[in-house]
Short mmCIF file of C-alpha atoms in Angstrom, two decimals:
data_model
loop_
_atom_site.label_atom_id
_atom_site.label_comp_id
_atom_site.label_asym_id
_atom_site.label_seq_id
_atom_site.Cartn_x
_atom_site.Cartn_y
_atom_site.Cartn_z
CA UNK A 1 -48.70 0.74 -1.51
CA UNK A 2 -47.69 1.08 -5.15
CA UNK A 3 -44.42 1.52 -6.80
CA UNK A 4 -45.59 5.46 -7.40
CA UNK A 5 -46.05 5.56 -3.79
CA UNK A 6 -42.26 3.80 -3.21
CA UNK A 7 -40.82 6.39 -5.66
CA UNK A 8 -42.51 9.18 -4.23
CA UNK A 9 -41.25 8.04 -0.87
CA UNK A 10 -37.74 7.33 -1.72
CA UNK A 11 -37.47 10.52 -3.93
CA UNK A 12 -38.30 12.20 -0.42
CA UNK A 13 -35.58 10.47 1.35
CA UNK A 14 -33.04 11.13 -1.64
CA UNK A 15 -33.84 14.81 -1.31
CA UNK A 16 -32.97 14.15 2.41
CA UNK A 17 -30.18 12.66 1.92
CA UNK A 18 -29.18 15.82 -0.02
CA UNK A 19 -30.36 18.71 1.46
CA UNK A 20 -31.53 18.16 4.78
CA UNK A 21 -29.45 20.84 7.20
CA UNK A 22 -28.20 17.90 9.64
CA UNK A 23 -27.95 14.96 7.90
CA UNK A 24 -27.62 15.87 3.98
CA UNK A 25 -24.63 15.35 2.50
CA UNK A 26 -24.49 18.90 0.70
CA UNK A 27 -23.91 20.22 4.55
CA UNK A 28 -20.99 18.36 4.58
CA UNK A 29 -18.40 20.73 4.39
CA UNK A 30 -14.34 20.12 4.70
CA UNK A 31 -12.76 17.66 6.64
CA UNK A 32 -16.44 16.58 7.20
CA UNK A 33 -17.15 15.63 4.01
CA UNK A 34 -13.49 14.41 3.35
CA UNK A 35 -12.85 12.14 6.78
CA UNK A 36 -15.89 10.49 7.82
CA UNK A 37 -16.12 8.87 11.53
CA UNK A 38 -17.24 5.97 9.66
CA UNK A 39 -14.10 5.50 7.92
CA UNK A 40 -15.68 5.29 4.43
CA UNK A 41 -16.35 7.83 2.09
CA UNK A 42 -18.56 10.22 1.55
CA UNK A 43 -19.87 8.47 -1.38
CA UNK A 44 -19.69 5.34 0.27
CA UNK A 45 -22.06 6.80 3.55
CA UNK A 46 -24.40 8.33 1.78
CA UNK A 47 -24.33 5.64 -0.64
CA UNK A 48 -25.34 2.64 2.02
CA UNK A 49 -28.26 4.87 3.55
CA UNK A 50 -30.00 4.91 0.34
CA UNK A 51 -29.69 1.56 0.05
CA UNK A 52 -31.26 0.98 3.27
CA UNK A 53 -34.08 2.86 2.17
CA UNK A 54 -34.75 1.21 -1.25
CA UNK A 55 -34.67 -1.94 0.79
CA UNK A 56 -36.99 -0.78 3.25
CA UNK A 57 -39.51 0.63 1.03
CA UNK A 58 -39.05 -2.10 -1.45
CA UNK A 59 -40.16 -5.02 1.54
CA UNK A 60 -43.13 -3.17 1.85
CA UNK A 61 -44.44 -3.09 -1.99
CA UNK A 62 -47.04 -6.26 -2.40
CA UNK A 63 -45.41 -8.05 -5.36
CA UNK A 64 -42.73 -9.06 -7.56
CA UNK A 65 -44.10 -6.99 -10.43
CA UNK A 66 -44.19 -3.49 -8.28
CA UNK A 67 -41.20 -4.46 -6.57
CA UNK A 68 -39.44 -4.47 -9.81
CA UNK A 69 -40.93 -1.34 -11.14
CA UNK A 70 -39.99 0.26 -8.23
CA UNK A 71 -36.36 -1.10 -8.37
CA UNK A 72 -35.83 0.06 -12.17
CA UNK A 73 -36.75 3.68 -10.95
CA UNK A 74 -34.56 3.55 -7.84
CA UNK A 75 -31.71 1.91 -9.71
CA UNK A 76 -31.87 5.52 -11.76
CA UNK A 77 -32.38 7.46 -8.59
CA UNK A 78 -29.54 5.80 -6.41
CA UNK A 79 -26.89 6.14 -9.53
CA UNK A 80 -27.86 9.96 -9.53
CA UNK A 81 -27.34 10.46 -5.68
CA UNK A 82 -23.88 8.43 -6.11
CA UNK A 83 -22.92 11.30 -8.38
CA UNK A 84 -24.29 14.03 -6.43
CA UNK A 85 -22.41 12.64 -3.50
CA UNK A 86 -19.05 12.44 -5.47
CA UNK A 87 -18.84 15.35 -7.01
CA UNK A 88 -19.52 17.48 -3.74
CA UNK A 89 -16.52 15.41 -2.19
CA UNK A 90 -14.54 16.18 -5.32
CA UNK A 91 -14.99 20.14 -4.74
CA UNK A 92 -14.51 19.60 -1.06
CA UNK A 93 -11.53 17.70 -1.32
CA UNK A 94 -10.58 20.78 -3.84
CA UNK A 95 -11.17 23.80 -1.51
CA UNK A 96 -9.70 22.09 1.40
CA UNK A 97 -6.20 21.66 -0.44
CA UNK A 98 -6.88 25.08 -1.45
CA UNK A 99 -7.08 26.60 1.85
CA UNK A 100 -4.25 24.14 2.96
CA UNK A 101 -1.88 25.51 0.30
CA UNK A 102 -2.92 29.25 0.98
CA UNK A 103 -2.55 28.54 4.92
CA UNK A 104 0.93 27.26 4.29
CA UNK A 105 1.74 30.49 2.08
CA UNK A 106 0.96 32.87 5.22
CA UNK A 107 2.44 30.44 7.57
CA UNK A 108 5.58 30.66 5.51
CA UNK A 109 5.42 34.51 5.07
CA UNK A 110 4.84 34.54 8.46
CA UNK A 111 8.21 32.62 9.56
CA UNK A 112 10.16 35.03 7.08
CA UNK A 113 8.96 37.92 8.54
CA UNK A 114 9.98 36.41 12.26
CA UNK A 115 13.46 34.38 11.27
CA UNK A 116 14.46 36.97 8.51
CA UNK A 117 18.26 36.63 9.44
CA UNK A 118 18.10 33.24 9.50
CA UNK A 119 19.26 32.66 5.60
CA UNK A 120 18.54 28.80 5.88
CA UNK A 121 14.72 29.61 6.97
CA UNK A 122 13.86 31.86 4.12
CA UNK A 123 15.15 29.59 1.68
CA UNK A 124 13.34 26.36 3.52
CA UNK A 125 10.09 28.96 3.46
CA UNK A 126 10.52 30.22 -0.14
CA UNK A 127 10.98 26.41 -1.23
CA UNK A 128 7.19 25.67 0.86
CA UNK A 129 5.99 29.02 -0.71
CA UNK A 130 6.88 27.93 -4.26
CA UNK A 131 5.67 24.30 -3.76
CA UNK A 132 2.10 25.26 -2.60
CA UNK A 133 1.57 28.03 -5.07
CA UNK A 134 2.76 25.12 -7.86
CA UNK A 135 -0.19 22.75 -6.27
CA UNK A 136 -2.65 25.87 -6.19
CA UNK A 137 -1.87 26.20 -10.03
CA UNK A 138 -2.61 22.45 -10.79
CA UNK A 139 -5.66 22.50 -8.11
CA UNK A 140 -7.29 25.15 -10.63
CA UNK A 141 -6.38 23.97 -13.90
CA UNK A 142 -3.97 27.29 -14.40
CA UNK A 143 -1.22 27.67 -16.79
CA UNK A 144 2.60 27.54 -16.23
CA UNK A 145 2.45 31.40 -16.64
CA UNK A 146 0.07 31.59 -14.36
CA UNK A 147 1.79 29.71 -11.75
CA UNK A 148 5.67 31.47 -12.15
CA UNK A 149 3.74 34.98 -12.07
CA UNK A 150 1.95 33.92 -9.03
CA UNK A 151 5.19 32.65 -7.74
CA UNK A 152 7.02 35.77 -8.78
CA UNK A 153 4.31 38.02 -6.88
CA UNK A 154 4.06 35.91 -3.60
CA UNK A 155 7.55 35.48 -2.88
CA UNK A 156 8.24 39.26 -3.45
CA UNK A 157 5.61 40.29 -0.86
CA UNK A 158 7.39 37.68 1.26
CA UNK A 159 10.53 39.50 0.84
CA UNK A 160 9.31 42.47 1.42
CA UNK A 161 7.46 41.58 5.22
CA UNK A 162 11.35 40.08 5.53
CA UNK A 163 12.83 43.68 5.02
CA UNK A 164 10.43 45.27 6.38
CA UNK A 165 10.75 43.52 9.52
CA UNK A 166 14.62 44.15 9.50
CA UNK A 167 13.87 48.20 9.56
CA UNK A 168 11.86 47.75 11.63
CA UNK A 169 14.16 45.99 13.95
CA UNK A 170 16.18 48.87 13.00
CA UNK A 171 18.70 46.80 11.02
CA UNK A 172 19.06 48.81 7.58
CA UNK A 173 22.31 47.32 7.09
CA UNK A 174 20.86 43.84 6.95
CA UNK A 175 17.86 44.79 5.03
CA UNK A 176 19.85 46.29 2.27
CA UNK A 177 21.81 42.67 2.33
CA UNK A 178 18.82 41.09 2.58
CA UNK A 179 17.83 42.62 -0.77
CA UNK A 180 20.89 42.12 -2.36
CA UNK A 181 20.77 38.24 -1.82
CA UNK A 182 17.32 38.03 -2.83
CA UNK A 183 16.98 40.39 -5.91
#
């Protein structure tokens, strides 16, 4: 076979590699993408199967000369894939702290709502709220502003599922305290 015939082939398996529903990396979603049974990286994975199959197309070219056409162009091919693969686990590894951070924030609002009297919770939630609503901020590139405004609104609708919860408790006498301390 020729070295056409070899690219051809491995530009199949690199397509593959990417797209295919079970086995392409772009399927690869989450933890999946992020904690591989392998113990490598995604990079790394998808990485060593393309190897494999430059080396197994490669044995199968009939000389030096086509083998080393072929490995110029699969050189290109394999560096190209390694930054396919990278990025994706760069926006995974994104969107999972994002959802991590936002599952914390209801978590937290959550535990306010439930252990509203309990001054020491709120504060130990507010601290969590503020902390993942800071790492949101840096996750997407946004501004101080950004972040004390986003701050600012999520730990007032915390406060507000704290009081509300009090009323409806039928505590008005705490809820007005409640407000008071956190104002």
């Amino acid at each position: 076979s020729s070295d056409l015939d070899a690219v051809n082939k491995l530009r199949e398996k690199q397509l593959q590699l990417t797209y295919d529903k079970d086995i392409g990396f772009s399927g690869q979603m989450g933890l999946s993408a992020l904690q591989r049974k392998s113990g490598k990286s995604l990079t790394e994975d998808y990485d060593e199967a393309f190897q494999s199959q430059i080396n197994e197309i490669s044995s199968g070219l009939g000389n030096d000369q086509q083998r080393a056409a072929f490995s110029r162009k699969a050189n290109e091919m394999r560096v190209s894939l390694s930054g396919q693969t990278t990025a994706h686990e760069a926006a995974q590894f994104r969107e999972y702290s994002l959802s991590v951070r936002e599952g914390t924030i209801k978590n937290r609002m959550n535990e306010i709502s439930l252990r509203y009297a309990d001054p020491a919770a709120v504060d130990e939630s507010i601290s969590s709220i503020k902390a993942s609503v800071y790492e949101q901020g840096k996750l997407l590139g946004k501004s101080g502003e950004w972040v004390d405004a986003h701050t600012r609104e999520i730990t007032s609708k915390a406060h507000t599922v704290a009081i509300a919860s009090a009323l409806e408790k039928g505590q008005p006498d705490y809820a007005e305290k409640y407000l008071s301390r956190y104002s």
